[in-house]
Structures are given as C-alpha cells and as structure tokens.
Coordinates of C-alpha atoms and ligand atoms in Angstrom, one line a residue:
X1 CA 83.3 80.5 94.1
X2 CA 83.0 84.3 94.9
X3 CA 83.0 86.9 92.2
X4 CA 84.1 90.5 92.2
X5 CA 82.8 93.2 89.3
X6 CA 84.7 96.1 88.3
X7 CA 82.6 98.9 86.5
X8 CA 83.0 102.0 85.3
X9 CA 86.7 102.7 85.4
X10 CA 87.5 105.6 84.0
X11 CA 90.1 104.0 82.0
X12 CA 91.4 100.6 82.4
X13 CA 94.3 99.6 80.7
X14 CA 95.3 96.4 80.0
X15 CA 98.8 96.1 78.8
X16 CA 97.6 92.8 77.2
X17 CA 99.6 91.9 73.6
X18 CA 97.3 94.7 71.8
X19 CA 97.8 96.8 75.0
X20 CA 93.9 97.9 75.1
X21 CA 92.5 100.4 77.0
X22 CA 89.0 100.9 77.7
X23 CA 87.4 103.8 79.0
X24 CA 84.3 103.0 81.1
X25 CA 85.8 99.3 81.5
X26 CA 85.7 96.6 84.2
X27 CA 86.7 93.1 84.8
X28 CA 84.7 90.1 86.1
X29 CA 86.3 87.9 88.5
X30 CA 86.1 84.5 89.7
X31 CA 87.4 82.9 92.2
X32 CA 90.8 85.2 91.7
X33 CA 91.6 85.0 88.2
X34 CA 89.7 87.3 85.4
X35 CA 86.8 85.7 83.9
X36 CA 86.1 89.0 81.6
X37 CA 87.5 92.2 80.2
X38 CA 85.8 95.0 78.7
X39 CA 83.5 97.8 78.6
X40 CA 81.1 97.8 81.7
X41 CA 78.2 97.5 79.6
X42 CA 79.5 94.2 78.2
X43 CA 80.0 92.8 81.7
X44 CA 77.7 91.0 84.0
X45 CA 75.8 93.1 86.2
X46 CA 75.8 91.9 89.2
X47 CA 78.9 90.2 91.2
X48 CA 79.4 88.8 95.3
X49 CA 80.4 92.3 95.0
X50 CA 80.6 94.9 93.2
X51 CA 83.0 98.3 93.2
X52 CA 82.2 101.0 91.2
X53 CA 85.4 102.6 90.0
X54 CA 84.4 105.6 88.1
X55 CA 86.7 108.3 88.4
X56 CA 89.7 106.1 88.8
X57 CA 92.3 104.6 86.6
X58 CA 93.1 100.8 87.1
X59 CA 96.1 98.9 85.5
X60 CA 97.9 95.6 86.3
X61 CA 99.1 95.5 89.9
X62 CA 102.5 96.5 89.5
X63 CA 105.3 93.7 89.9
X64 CA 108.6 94.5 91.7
X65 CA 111.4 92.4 90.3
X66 CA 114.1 93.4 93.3
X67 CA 114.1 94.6 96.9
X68 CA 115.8 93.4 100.2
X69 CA 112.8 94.1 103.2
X70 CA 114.8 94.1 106.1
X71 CA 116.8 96.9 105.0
X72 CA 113.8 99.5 105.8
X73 CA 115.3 98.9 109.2
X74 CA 118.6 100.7 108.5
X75 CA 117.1 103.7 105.8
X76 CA 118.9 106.9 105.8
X77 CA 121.7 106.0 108.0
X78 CA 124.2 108.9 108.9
X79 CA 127.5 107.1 107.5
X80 CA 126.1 105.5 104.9
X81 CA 124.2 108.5 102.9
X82 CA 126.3 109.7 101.5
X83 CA 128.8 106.7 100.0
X84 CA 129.2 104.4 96.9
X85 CA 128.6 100.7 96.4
X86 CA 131.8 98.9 98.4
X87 CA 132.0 102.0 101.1
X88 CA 128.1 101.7 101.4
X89 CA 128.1 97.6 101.7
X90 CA 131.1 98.0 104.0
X91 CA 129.1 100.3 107.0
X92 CA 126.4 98.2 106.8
X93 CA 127.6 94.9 107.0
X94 CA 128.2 95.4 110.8
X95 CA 124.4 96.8 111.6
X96 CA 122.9 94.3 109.8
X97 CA 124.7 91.5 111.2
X98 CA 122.1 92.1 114.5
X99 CA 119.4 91.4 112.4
X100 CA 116.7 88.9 114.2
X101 CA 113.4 86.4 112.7
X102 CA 111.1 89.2 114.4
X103 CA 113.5 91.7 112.2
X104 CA 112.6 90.1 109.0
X105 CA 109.0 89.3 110.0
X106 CA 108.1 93.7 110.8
X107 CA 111.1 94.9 108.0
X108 CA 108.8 92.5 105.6
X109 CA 105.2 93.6 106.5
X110 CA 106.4 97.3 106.6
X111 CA 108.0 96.9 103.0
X112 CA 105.3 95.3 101.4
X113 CA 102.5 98.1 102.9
X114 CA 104.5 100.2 101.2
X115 CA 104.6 98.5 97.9
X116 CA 101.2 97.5 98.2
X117 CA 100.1 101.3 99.1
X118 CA 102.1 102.1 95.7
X119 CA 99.8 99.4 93.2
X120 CA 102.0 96.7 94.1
X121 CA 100.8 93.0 94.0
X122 CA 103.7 90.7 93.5
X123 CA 107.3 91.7 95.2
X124 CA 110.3 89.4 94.2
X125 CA 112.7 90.2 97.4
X126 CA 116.6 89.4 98.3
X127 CA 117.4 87.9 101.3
X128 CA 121.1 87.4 102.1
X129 CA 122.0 87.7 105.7
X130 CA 120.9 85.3 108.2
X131 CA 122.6 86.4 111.1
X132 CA 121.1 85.0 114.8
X133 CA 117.8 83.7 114.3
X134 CA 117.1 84.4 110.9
X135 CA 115.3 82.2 108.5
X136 CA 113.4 83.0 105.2
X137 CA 110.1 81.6 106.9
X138 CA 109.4 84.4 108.8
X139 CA 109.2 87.1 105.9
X140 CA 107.3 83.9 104.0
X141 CA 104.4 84.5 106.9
X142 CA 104.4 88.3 107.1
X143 CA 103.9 88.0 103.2
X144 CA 101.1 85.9 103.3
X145 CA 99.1 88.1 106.1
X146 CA 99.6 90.9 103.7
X147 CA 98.5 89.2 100.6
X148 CA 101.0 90.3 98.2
X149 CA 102.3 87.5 96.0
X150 CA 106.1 87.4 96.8
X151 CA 108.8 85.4 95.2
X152 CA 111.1 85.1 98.4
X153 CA 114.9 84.4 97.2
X154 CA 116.9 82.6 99.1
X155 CA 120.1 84.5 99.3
X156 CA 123.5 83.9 100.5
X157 CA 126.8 84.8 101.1
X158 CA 130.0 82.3 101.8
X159 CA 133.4 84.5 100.7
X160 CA 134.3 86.3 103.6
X161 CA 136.7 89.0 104.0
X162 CA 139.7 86.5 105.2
X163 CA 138.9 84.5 102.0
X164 CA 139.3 87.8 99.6
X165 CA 135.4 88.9 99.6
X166 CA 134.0 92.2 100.6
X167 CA 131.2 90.9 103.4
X168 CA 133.5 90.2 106.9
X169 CA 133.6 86.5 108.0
X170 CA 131.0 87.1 110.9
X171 CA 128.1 87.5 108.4
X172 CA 128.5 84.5 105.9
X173 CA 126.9 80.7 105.9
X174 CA 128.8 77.6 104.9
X175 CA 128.2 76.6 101.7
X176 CA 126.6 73.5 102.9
X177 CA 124.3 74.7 104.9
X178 CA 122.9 77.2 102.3
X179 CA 122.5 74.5 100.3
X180 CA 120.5 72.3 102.7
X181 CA 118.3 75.2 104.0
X182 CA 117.5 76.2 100.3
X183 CA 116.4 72.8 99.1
X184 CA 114.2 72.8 102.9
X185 CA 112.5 75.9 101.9
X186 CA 111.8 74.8 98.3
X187 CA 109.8 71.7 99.2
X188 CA 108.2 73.3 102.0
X189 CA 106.9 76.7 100.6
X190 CA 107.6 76.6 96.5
X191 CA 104.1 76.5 94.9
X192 CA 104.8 76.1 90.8
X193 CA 100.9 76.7 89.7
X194 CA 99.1 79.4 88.3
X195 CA 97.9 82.0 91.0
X196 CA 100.9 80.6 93.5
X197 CA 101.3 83.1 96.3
X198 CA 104.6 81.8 97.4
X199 CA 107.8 80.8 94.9
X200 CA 111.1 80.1 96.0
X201 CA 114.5 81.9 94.1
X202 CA 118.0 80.6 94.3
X203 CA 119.8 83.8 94.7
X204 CA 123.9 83.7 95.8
X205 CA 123.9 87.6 96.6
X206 CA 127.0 88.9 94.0
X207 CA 130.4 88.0 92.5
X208 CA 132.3 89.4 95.7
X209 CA 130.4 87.8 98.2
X210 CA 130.2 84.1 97.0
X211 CA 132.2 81.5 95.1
X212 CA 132.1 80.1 92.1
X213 CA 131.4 76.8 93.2
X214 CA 128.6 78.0 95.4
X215 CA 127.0 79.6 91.9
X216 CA 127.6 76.0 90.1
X217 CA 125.5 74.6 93.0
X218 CA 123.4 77.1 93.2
X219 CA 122.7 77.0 89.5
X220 CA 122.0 72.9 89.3
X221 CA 119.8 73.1 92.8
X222 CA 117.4 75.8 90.7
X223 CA 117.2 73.7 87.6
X224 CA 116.7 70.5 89.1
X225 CA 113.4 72.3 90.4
X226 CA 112.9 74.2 87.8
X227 CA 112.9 77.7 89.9
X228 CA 114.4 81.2 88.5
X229 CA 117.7 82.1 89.9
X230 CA 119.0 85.7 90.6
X231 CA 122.2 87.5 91.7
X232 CA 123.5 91.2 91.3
X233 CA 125.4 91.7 88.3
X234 CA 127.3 94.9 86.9
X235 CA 125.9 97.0 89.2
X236 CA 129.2 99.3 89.4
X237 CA 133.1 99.9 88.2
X238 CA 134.1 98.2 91.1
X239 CA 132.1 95.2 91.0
X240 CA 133.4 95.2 87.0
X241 CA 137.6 96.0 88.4
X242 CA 137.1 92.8 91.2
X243 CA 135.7 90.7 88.8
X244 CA 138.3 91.0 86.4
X245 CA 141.3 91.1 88.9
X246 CA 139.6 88.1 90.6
X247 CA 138.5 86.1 87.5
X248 CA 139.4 87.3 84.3
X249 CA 136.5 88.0 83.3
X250 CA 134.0 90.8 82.8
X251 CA 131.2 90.0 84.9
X252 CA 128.6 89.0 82.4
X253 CA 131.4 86.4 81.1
X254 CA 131.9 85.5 84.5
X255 CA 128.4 84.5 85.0
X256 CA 128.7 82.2 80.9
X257 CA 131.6 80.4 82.8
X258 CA 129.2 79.2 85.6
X259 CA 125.9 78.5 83.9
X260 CA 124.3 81.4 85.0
X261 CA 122.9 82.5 81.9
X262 CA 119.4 81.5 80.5
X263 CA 115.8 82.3 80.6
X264 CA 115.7 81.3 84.2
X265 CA 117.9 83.9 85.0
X266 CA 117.7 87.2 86.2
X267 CA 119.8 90.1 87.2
X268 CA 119.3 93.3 89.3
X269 CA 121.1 96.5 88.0
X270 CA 123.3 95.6 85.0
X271 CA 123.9 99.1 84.4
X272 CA 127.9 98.8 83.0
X273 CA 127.2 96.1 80.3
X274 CA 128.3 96.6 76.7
X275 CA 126.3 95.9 73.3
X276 CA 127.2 92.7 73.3
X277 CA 126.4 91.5 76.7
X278 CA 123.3 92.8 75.7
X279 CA 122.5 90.6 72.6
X280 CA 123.7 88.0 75.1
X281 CA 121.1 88.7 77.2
X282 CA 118.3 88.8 74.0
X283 CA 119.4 86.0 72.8
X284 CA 119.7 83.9 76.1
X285 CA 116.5 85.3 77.8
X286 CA 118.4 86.9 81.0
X287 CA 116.2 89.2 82.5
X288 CA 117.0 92.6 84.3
X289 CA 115.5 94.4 87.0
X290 CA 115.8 97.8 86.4
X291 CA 116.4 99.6 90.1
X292 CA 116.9 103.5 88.8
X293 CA 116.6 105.1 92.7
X294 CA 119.4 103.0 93.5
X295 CA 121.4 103.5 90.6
X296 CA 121.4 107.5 91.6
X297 CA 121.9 107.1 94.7
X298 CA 124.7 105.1 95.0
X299 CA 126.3 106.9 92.0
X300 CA 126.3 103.4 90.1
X301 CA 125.3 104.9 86.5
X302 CA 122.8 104.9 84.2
X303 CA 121.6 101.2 83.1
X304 CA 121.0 101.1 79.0
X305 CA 117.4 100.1 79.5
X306 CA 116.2 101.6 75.9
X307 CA 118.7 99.5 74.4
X308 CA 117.8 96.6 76.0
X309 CA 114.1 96.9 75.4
X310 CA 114.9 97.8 71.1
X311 CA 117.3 94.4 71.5
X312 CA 114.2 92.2 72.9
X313 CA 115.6 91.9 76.6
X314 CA 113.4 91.1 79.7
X315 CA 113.0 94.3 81.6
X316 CA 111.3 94.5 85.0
X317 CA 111.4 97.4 87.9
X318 CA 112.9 96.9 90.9
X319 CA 113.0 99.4 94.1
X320 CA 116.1 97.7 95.5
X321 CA 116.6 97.7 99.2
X322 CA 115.8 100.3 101.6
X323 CA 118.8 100.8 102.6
X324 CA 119.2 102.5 98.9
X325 CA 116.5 104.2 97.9
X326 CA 115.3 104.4 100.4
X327 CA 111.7 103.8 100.0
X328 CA 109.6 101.2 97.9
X329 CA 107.2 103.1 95.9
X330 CA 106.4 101.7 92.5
X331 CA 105.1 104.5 90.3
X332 CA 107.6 106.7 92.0
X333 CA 110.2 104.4 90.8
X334 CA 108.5 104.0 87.2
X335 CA 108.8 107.7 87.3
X336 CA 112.7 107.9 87.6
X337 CA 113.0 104.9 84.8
X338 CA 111.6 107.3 82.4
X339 CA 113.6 110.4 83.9
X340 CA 116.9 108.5 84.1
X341 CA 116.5 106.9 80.6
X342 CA 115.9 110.5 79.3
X343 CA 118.7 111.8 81.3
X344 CA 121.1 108.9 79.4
X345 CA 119.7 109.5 76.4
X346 CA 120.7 113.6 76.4
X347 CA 124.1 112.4 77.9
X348 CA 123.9 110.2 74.8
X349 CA 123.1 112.4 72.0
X350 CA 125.9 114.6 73.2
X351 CA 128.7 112.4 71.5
X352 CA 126.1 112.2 68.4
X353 CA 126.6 114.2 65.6
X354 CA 124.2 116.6 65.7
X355 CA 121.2 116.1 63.8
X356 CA 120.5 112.4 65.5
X357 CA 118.1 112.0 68.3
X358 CA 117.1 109.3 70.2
X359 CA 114.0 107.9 70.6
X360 CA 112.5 109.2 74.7
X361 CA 111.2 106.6 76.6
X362 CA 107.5 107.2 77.4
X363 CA 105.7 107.0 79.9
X364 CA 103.9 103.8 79.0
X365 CA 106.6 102.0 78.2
X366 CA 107.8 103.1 82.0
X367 CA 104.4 101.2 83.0
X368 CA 105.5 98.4 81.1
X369 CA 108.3 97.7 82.4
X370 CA 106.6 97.5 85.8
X371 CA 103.8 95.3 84.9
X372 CA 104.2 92.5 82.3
X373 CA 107.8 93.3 82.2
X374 CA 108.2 92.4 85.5
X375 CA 106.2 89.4 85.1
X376 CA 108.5 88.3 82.2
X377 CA 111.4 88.6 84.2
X378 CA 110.0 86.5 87.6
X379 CA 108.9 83.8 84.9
X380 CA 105.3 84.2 86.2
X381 CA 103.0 84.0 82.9
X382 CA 99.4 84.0 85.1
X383 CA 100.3 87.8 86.2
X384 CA 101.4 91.5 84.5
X385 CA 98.2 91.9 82.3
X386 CA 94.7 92.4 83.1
X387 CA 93.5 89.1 80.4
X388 CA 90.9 86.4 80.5
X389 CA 92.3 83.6 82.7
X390 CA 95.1 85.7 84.3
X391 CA 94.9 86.6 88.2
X392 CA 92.7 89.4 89.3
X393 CA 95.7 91.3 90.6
X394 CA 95.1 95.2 89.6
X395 CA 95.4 98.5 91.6
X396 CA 92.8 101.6 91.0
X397 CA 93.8 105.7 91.6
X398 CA 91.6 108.1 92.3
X399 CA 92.4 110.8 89.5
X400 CA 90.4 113.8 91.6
X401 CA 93.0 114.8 93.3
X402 CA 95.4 117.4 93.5
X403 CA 98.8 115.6 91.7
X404 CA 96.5 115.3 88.7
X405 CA 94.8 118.4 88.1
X406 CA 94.6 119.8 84.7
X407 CA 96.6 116.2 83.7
X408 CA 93.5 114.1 82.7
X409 CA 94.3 114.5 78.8
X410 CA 95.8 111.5 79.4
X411 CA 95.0 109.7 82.7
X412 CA 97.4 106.9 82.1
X413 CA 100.7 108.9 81.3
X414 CA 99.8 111.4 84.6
X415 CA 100.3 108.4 86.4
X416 CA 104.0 108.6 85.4
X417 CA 104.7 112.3 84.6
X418 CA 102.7 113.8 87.9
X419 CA 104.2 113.5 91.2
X420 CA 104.3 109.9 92.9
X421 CA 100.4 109.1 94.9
X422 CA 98.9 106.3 96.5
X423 CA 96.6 103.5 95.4
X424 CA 93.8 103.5 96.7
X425 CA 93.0 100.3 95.6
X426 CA 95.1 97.5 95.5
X427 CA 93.6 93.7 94.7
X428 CA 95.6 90.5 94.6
X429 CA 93.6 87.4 93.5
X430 CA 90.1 88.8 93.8
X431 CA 91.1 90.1 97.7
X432 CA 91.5 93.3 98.8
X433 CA 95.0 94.2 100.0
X434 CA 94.3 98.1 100.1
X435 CA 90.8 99.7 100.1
X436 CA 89.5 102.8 99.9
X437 CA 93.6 104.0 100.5
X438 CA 93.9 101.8 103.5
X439 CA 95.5 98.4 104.2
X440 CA 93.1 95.9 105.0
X441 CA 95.6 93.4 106.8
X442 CA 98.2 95.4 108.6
X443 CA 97.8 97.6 111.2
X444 CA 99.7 100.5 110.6
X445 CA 100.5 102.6 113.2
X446 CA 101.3 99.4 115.2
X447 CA 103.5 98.2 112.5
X448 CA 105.4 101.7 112.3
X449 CA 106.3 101.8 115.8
X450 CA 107.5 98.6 116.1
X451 CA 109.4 98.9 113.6
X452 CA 110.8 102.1 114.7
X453 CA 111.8 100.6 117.6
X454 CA 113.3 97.0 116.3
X455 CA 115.2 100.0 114.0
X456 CA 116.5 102.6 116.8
X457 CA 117.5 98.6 118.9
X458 CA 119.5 97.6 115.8
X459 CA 121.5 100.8 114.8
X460 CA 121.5 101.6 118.3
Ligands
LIG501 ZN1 120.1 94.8 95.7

C-alpha cells in the first residue's frame, strides 16, 4: 500500500471540529486516506514519497457543491452578458441544444483543470441537457482521467414551452426516459463507500423546467438508493412570481408539497428565502450551495448565508455554470462569499438603528464553507477535513509570491483577502492531480484548443 509524507508546511490547517492549525505540520498517508496529522516532527520520516512543503500553506481540497461543465463552451456570449435569469436561460437554450458526448467529455476535462488548478478535489456538477448524443457517461470518464472526485447529477428537464415551462420543447426528455437512464447510471457508476470517486445525484433542473410529478419520482428514485437529490431553488423574483402564479406556493413550500425537503437534499442559490424558510431548512437538514459570482452577475441578489450559518444550515460553495460566472475558481469564489456577505450585511445595517452592527463574515469561515461545508452538503463524511481516516485530498500554495507579499501575518486569511492564485499542489486520494502548478493528467494546450474550437462549432 503506497504512502505519501507531507512535511514542513508552513501552516496546515485542518478545519477538523477543533479547527487546528499547525505550523510546521504534515500528514501521513496510506493508501489515500490520512493515516496521521501533526507537527512534522511527530510524523514518520520517511514515506513511498515524500514532499517537502515548506513555504506553502495546505488546507482541505476545496469541494464545489454546484457547477454545469459544458457551459465553459458558451462563456461570455455577446447576447447573453449582459441579461437576468429568464432573458439569460432564454438565449441559451438554443446554443446549447447543439451540444454533443465529445461536448461534455472536453467542457468536463476543461472545467475540472480549472477547479483543480484552483485547490479543487471534489466538484458536484449539473447536467440537464442531453440534446443529440449526449449522455452523463462521457463527463463520468473525463472525471476520472482527471482525478477529481465528482458527484455527477443527473439532470433533467420535461416542461417545455408548449406545456407552460420556460426551456422550448426541442430541448426536453420524456419523463420516462429520464427515469430509466437515471436508475441505468446509478447501478452502473454510483459507488456509496468511503473514498468513492464517482456518486450519482438525482437532480430535476428547477421549478419551471420540470413537473411536479417528475420531482415525486425523482424524489422516491433517490431514496430508494439512498443518493442526495438537488434542484435550483429561489434563485430570483421571477423564479419566486412563476412559482406562485403556477402553484401557489412560495418555492420553498412548493418543494414541502413534493418531498423535497430533508437531509438528502440540497439546493443551489436560495438567495430570496425568508427566516422561516430558513429554520426550515435547520431543522430539516437542506443544504445550500452558495454560488455568489452568479448571484452578481445575473443580478439575482444577495443569498442570507450569515443567517443561515447562525441558524445551523448546511452551507457549501458553488461556482455555478460557466455560462455565469464565468469561470470556476474556488478561492476566487470564496473571496466574493466573504465580499458579498459584507456587502449584505452594510445593505443590512442600513435599515438598523444605528448603534447595531452585524457580525462580518471572515475569512475562515469563507474557507469553511468551501471545505467541510461543502462536504456536509454532498453528504460525503470521508472528505472536507484533513483528519485521521479521512481521504488524503488537500491542495498546497506557494506563499512567496507576489499576491501575498507583506500578507503572511496570517497566511491562511491572505488566501481569502489577497487576489485569487493557483495551487500549486492539488492531491486527491494520495495522487497527484496538480504538481508543482501543473496538471498531471490533462494536456493543456491540447485541451484548450479543442475546446476552443468544439466552442467557436457550437455558437457558430
Ligand atoms: Zn446552476
């Protein structure tokens, strides 16, 4: 069984339940899960191998709780820049109904080099839209020749335009065969055990783009296999308006009225939900992935993600699709969670009276969120901390350089408060993913014109 030591770390912090860090630390692996944590000189000496990590700061590998890969393909798109939710959805719709298998396969690999690149090591991800060709397998392979965990929903959409949903007709499934191809991939690729590097997620795409009886199904299908299920939910005003003109209900009640609330259960955005939705959620065990880019950019609002956390709700990061961000980098995106909840909070205190103040988030609570918060929400208990018997999954940054100059006070908080870099290390179960700032499986260059080209074919 090989082993890998870790030594010397300038600072490694753990986010375990005491949250420890430990200057001069290291880990011992075996076999890809952590056999020790501590202080290098409490560590074995010698490993399989052995990487010196003085000078670098290494934390969990960072967990990403939402995303849709083939949407690097259509990034920055003229007509779409500069819209909201519906408008945005609308415009794309069309584009990405030419989506093909080789689509997902190079939009998958190019996403997760990205996250990796950023101290990724687990990526939940979205997909919806299987136009043409298009099957969930082929983003399952480009995962596993990266070597990022992923938790690869299975996605859908079956209330078309002619049936009063926003997607048009040309771009949904029959409820049937979403069905069918969902329970397929589950007992082909859904690995339950500790260290899995594949899990399957029953994930209907939103309230205006399935049906209710497609989220019942959906809902028992999950349970019966005991997998997490995940939708969007309260993501904007409008989503809020249709839901209530179309149901009658908010759309947090809307999701109580079709068992789709539970500790199995996790929703991306939830930025327009109300104190009680969110003592609903703390007291059910819904989680929420926390996508501030996309928020901003689409104009969606400011999630409540400080008054989530003081209520005891599952938070976990998410970069959302590319198509909204429009990149996938992890600390950049735990930088804006800490920005934007600082922006609400000002917003906040403004209809205060005027000696109250709320509490900031900081920076390590940003971290947080990304790392064992994420690994709350996915339902995945072997990852998010750097503990005896959890997997080896971590990511190291070199701290001599530029972004961090004169920030090493505090190491861990730069991370957050300087401007976005790279990992240059990046370990998932024991194996290198990124080394010395370079990805070990993918080719980039190759990758990037490819996909350039599969992008410039598909927008045309
Ligand atoms: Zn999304």
């Amino acid at each position: 069984m090989p082993t890998l030591l870790i030594r010397k770390a300038t600072l490694l912090a753990t986010f375990d339940d005491h949250r420890r860090e430990i200057p001069d630390g290291g880990l011992f692996v075996r076999d890809g899960f952590i056999e020790q944590v501590g202080l290098t000189s409490e560590l074995p000496q010698e490993a399989d191998e052995v990487l010196d990590l003085s000078g670098h700061v290494v934390l969990p590998g960072l967990v990403n709780t939402h995303h849709h890969f083939y949407q690097t393909l259509t990034r920055a798109i003229p007509p779409a820049q500069d819209a909201s939710l519906f408008n945005w959805l609308k415009t794309l719709y069309p584009i990405w109904a030419g989506i093909t298998a080789q689509d997902v396969y190079l939009s998958t690999q190019t996403a997760l080099a990205e996250l990796a690149l950023s101290g990724c090591t687990t990526a939940s991800d979205h997909l919806y839209i299987f136009p043409n060709d298009v099957r969930l397998d082929d983003e399952i392979r480009a995962a596993r020749e990266v070597g990022v965990r992923l938790q690869a929903s299975r996605g859908s959409m079956s209330l078309g335009e002619s049936s009063g949903g926003l997607p048009p007709d040309s771009v949904v499934e029959e409820e049937d065969a979403i069905l069918e191809d969902s329970l397929r991939l589950i007992q082909e690729y859904h690995d339950p055990g500790p260290g899995a590097m594949t899990q399957i997620v029953v994930a209907p795409c939103s309230p205006f783009s399935v049906t209710p009886d497609l989220m019942r199904q959906s809902a028992a299908l999950a349970r019966e296999y005991g997998l997490h299920m995940h939708t969007h939910l309260a993501e904007t005003r409008d989503e809020e308006q249709f839901c209530i003109e179309t149901f009658g209900h908010r759309p947090v009640a809307f999701m109580e009225t079709l068992d789709w609330i539970g500790p199995d259960v996790w929703f991306a955005h939830s930025v327009h939900v109300n104190s009680e939705e969110i003592e609903l959620y703390a007291r059910s065990g819904c989680g929420v992935a926390h996508c501030p880019s996309s928020n901003m950019r689409l104009a969606s609002g400011i999630a409540p993600i400080m008054e989530m956390l003081n209520s005891g709700v599952k938070v976990g990061l998410g970069v959302d699709g590319s198509a909204s961000n429009d990149g996938s980098h992890m600390l950049s995106e735990a930088r804006q969670t800490m920005l934007l909840s600082r922006l609400g909070a000002g917003l906040a205190e403004a209809s205060l009276s005027e000696d109250e103040a709320l509490p900031l988030m900081t920076a390590r609570q940003a971290l947080e969120i990304a790392t064992r918060g994420g690994a709350e929400v996915l339902g995945r208990e072997d990852i998010g901390s750097l503990e005896v018997g959890k997997c080896a999954d971590f990511f190291a940054v070199n701290l001599n350089q530029l972004e961090f100059a004169g920030a090493l006070h505090d190491p861990l908080a730069a991370l957050v408060f300087c401007a976005p870099v790279r990992a240059d290390y990046t370990v998932v179960g024991g194996k290198y993913v990124v080394k010395e700032g370079q990805m070990m499986n993918v080719d980039l260059p190759v990758l990037i014109e490819k996909h350039n080209q599969a992008a410039a074919r598909l927008v045309g």
